[in-house]
XYZ file of C-alpha atoms in Angstrom:
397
model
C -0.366 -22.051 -39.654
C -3.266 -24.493 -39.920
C -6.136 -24.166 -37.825
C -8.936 -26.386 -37.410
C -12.126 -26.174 -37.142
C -12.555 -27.649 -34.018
C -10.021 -24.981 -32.557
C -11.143 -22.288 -34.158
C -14.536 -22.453 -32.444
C -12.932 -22.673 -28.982
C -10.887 -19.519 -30.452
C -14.051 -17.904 -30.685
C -15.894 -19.024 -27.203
C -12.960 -18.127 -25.491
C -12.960 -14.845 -27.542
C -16.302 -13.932 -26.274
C -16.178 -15.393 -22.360
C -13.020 -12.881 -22.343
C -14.856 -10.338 -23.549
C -17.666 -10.664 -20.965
C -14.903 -11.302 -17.861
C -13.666 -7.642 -19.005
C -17.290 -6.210 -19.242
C -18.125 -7.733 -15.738
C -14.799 -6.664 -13.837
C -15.215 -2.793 -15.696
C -18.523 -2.737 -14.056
C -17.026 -3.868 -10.752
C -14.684 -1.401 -10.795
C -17.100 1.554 -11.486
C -19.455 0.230 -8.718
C -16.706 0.203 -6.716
C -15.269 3.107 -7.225
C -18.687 5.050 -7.540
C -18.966 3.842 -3.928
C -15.598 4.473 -2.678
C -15.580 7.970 -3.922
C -19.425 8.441 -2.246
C -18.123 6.836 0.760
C -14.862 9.330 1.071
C -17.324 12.502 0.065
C -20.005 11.752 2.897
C -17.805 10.745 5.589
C -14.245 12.198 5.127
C -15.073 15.545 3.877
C -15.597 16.778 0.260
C -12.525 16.323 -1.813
C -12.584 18.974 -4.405
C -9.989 21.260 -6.278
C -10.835 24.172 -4.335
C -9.895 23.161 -1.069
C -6.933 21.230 -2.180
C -5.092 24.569 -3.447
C -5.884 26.160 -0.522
C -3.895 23.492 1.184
C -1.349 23.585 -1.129
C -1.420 27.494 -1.028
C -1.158 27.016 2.865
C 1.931 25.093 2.351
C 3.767 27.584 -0.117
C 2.757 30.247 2.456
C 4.601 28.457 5.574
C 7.882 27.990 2.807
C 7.898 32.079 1.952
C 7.565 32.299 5.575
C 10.523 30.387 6.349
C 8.268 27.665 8.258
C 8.715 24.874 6.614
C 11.293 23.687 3.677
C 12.207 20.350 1.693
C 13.508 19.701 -1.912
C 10.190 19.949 -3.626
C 9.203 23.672 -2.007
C 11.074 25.923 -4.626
C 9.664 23.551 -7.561
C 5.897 23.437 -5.720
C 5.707 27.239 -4.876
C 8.282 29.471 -7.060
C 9.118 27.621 -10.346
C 6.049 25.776 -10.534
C 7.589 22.661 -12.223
C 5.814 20.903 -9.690
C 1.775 21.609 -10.726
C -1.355 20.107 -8.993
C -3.480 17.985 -11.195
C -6.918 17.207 -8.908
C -7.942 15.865 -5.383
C -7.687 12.369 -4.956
C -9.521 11.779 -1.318
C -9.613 12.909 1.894
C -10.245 10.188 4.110
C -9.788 10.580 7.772
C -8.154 13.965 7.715
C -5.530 12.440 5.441
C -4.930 14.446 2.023
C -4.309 12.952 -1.207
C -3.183 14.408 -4.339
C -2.155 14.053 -7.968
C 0.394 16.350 -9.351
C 2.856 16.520 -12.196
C 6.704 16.823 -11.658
C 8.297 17.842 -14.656
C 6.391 16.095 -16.862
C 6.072 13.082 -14.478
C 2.752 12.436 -12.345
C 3.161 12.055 -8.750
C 0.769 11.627 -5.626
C 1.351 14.350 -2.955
C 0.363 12.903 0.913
C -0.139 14.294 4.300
C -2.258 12.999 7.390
C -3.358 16.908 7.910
C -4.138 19.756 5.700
C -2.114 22.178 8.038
C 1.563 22.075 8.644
C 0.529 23.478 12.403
C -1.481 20.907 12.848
C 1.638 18.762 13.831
C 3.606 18.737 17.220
C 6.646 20.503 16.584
C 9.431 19.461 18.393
C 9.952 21.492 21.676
C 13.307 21.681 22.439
C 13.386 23.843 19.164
C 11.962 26.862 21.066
C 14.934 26.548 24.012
C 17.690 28.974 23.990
C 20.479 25.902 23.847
C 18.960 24.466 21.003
C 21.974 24.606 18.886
C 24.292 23.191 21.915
C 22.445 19.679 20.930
C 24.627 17.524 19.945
C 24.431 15.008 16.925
C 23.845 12.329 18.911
C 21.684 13.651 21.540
C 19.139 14.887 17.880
C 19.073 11.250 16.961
C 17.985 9.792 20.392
C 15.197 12.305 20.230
C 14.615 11.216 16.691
C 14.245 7.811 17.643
C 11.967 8.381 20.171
C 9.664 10.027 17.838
C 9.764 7.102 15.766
C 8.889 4.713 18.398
C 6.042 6.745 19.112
C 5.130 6.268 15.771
C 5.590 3.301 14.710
C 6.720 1.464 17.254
C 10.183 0.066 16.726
C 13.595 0.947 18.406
C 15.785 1.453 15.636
C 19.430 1.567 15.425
C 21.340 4.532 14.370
C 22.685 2.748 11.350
C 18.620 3.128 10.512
C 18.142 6.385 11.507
C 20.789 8.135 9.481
C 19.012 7.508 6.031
C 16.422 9.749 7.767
C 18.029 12.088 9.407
C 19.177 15.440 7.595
C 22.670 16.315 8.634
C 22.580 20.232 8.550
C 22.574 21.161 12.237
C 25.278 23.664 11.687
C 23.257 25.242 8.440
C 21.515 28.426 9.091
C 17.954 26.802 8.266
C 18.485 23.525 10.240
C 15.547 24.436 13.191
C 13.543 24.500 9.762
C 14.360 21.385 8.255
C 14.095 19.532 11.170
C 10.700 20.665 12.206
C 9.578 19.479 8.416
C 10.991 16.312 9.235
C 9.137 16.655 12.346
C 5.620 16.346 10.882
C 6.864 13.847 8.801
C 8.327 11.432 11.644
C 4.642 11.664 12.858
C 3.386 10.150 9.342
C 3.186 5.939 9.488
C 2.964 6.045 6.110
C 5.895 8.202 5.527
C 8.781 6.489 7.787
C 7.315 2.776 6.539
C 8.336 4.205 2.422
C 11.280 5.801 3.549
C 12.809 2.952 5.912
C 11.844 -0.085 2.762
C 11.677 1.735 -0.245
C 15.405 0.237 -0.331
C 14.572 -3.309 0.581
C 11.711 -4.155 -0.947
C 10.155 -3.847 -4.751
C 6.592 -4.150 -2.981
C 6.346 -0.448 -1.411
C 5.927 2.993 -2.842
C 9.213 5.166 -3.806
C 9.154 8.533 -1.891
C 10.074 11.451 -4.606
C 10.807 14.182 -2.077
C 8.747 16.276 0.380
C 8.148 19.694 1.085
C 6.695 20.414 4.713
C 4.523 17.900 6.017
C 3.565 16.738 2.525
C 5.630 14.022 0.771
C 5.771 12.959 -3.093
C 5.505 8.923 -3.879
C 5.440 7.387 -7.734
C 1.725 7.298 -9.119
C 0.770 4.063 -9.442
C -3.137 4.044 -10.370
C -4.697 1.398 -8.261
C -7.903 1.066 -10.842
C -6.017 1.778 -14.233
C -3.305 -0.971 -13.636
C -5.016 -3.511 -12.153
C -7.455 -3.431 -15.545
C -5.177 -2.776 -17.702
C -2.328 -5.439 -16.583
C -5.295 -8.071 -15.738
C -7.452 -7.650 -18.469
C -6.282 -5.897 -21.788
C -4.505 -9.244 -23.507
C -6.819 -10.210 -26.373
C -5.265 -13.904 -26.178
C -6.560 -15.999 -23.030
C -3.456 -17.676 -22.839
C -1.978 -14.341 -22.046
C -4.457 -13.566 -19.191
C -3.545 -16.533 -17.580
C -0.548 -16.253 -17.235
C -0.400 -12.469 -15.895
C -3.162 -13.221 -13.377
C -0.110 -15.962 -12.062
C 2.285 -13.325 -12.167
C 0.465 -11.314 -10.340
C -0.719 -14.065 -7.692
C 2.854 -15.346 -7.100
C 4.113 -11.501 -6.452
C 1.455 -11.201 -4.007
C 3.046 -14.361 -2.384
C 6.551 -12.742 -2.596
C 5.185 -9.736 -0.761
C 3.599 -11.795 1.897
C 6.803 -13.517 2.687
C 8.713 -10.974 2.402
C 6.662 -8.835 4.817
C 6.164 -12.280 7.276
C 9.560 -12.947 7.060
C 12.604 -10.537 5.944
C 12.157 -7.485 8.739
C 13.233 -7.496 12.164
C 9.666 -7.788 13.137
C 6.857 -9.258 10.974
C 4.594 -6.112 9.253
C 1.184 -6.664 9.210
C -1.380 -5.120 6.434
C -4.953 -4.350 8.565
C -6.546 -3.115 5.205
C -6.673 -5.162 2.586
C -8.565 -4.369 -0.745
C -7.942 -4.320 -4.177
C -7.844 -0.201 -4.670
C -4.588 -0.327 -1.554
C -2.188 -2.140 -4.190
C -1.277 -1.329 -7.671
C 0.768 -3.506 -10.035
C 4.338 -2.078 -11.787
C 4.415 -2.788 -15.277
C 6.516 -5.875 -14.639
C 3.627 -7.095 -12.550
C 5.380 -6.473 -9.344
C 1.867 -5.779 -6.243
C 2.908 -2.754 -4.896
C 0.906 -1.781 -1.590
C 0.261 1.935 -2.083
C -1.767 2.658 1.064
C -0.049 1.939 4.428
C -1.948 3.755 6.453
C -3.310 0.011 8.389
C 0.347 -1.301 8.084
C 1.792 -1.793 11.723
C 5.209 -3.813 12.621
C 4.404 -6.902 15.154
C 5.322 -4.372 18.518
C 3.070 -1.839 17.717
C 0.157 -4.770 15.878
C -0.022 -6.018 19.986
C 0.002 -3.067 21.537
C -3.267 -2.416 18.930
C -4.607 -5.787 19.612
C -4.345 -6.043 23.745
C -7.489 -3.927 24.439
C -10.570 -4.448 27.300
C -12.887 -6.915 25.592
C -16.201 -8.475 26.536
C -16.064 -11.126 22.922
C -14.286 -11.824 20.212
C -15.635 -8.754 17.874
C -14.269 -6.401 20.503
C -10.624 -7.721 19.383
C -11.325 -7.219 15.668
C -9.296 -4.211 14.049
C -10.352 -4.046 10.399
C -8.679 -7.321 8.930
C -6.537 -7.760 11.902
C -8.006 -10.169 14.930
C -7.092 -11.662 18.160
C -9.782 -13.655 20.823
C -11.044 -12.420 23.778
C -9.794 -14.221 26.957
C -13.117 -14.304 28.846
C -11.406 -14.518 32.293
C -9.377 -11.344 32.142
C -11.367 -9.674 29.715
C -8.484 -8.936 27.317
C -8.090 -9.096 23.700
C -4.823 -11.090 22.771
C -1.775 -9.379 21.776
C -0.906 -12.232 18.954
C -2.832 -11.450 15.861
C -4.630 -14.854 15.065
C -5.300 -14.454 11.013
C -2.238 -13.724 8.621
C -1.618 -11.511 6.114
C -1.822 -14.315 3.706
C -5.208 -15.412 4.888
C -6.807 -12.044 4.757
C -4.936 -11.852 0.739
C -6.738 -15.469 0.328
C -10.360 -14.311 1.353
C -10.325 -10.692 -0.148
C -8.133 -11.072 -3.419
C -7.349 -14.720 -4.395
C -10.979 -16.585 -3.208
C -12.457 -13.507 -6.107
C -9.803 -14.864 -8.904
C -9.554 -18.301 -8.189
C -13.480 -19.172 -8.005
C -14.256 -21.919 -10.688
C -16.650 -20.021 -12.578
C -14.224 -16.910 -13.145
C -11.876 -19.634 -14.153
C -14.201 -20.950 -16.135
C -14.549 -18.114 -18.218
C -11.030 -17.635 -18.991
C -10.507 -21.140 -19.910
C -7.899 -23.310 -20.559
C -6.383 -22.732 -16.521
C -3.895 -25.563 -15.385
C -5.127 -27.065 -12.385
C -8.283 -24.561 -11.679
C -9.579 -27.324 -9.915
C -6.324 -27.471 -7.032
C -6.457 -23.837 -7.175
C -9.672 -23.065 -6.419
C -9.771 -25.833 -3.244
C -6.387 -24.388 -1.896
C -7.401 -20.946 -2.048
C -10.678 -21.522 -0.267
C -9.319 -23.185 2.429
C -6.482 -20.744 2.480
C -9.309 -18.324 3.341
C -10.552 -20.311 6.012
C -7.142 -22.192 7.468
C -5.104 -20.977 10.471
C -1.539 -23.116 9.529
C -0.210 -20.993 7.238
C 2.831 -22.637 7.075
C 2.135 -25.513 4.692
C -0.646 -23.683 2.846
C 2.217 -20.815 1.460
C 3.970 -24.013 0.262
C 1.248 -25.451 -1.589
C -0.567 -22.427 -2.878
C 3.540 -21.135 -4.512
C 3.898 -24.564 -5.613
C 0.217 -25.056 -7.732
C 1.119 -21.468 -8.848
C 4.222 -22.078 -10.625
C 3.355 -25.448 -11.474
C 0.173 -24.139 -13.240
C 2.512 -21.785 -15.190
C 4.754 -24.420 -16.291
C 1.662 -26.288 -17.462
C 0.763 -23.273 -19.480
C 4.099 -22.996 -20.977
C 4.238 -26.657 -22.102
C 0.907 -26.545 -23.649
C 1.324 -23.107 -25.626
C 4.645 -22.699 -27.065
């Protein structure tokens, strides 16, 4: 193929403005995760390997002991095909760990280091426990869910969650597991979408109070899917992908639940991208359903930064005092300022020139950021998105 001259030197430019968008975002990252890791050390307790076997050692002790079961025990604590890798972070008493699963890597989770640290379920320690029926288990289940999270959920819900072994010997064991997982956010939001939605974590099994998800590396993908493509066309077009799954997730999250789930939390290390460049949110821990989001929200105020709740936010009604229960941003707003107002800036676009309409991108995403009406802003931000990658298309076959 003939190249000329002309092109050739905008080869180059482009070459070399890639090369410093990838040296400027790798230094990002390592700030970022320099702090992040200093922040989680100081203030959530020091995450090292030591303490995390003793955890894990804790665990395996409560399963010889007949305390606590799951399917990933006998492969965590007696044929060790289940083998911790290193500590993660402990932030806010939660625990998080890497492991490896048969030759697979995996991320083990629990909001305390101790399996006792849970409220077991009391009616396990009355006489008539095994008199309970079926049905009378699930109410009790569902109540511990609403306490949770929030929701009433149907039965036809419940069942994917509820182990059916109340006539097994070791079903006062199971069900006390499942007990300190039913107090886990985190937990029941994987288990009750992980078949609905490509945009949440896939649970691998639990043992105890701990649970296994996929390992999806929030740093390593997002550099590696963003930012490894020598060509600039090729950049492009996966930092679209990427922004249009984002959208999917919003919507999907606004729009395709019995009750709208908001994200409280959102950064860049709290979602990872499959290597289809599907946004997965990995960290749930700020992820409420609209019932339990106003229950949050409706507190005793005195101003409006009383009735902020990390990137959630009502007003304060200065004649009651109250905070209101409807959350005033959207999770599309808060994606906007923290995510898509860092991509879509004109000089980052700049340096991975040629972008179809940077210029209708940028101005939408900015006042995406700053805009309450949602509504028609989704429509136009999807739209310029997919017409930007149609533009790309035409001009580089």
């Amino acid at each position: 193929m003939r190249i000329f001259p002309g092109k050739w030197l905008r080869i180059k430019i482009c070459k070399k403005n890639t090369f410093l968008l990838l040296l400027f975002w790798a230094s990002c990252w390592i700030l970022g995760s320099t702090f992040l890791f200093l922040h989680r050390s100081l203030f959530s307790g020091r995450c090292t390997d030591e303490e995390s076997k003793k955890i894990l050692a804790g665990l395996c002790y409560d399963y010889n002991n007949r305390a606590v079961t799951g399917d990933l025990c006998e492969d965590l604590c007696v044929t060790e095909k289940l083998m911790y890798k290193h500590c993660l972070y402990y932030q806010r008493g939660k625990k998080v760990l890497q492991a490896d699963w048969q030759g697979t890597p995996v991320i083990l989770k629990s909001k305390n280091d101790a399996f006792s640290k849970f409220q077991a379920p009391l009616f396990l320690d009355e006489s008539d426990a095994q008199s309970l029926t079926d049905t009378e288990l699930l109410l009790m289940v569902a109540v511990e869910i609403k306490n949770t999270l929030g929701l009433d959920l149907p039965n036809s819900t419940l069942l994917p969650l509820w182990p059916e072994r109340k006539h097994s010997q070791n079903w006062k064991v199971e069900l006390a597991s499942m007990w300190s997982l039913y107090q886990q956010e985190e937990y029941l939001l994987f288990n009750l979408l992980q078949d609905f939605s490509r945009h949440v974590l896939h649970i691998v099994g639990t043992c105890g109070h701990f649970y296994a998800v996929e390992f999806l590396s929030a740093g390593h993908s997002w550099k590696q899917n963003l930012f490894s493509l020598e060509e600039v066309v090729g950049q492009c077009k996966t930092v679209l992908d990427i922004a249009i799954s984002f959208l999917d997730m919003v919507h999907q999250f606004d729009n395709e639940f019995s009750h709208r789930l908001h994200l409280c939390d959102v950064k860049p290390e709290n979602f990872a991208i499959r290597s289809d460049l599907t946004v997965v949110a990995i960290d749930m821990d700020m992820a409420f359903f609209e019932p339990k989001m106003r229950t949050i929200l409706e507190q005793k105020c005195t101003s409006d930064k009383d009735c902020n709740f990390f990137d959630c936010f009502s007003t304060c009604d200065l004649k009651t005092f109250m905070c209101g229960a409807q959350r005033e941003n959207s999770n599309l707003q808060v994606i906007c300022d923290k995510i898509f107002r860092h991509w879509f800036t004109q000089t980052m676009m700049g340096f991975i020139r040629p972008f179809p309409l940077q210029a209708e991108l940028h101005k939408t995403v900015q006042k995406c950021a700053e805009s309450t009406n949602m509504e028609s802003l989704f429509s136009d931000l999807y739209s310029l998105l997919q017409e930007s990658q149609k533009q790309l298309h035409r001009g580089y076959m």
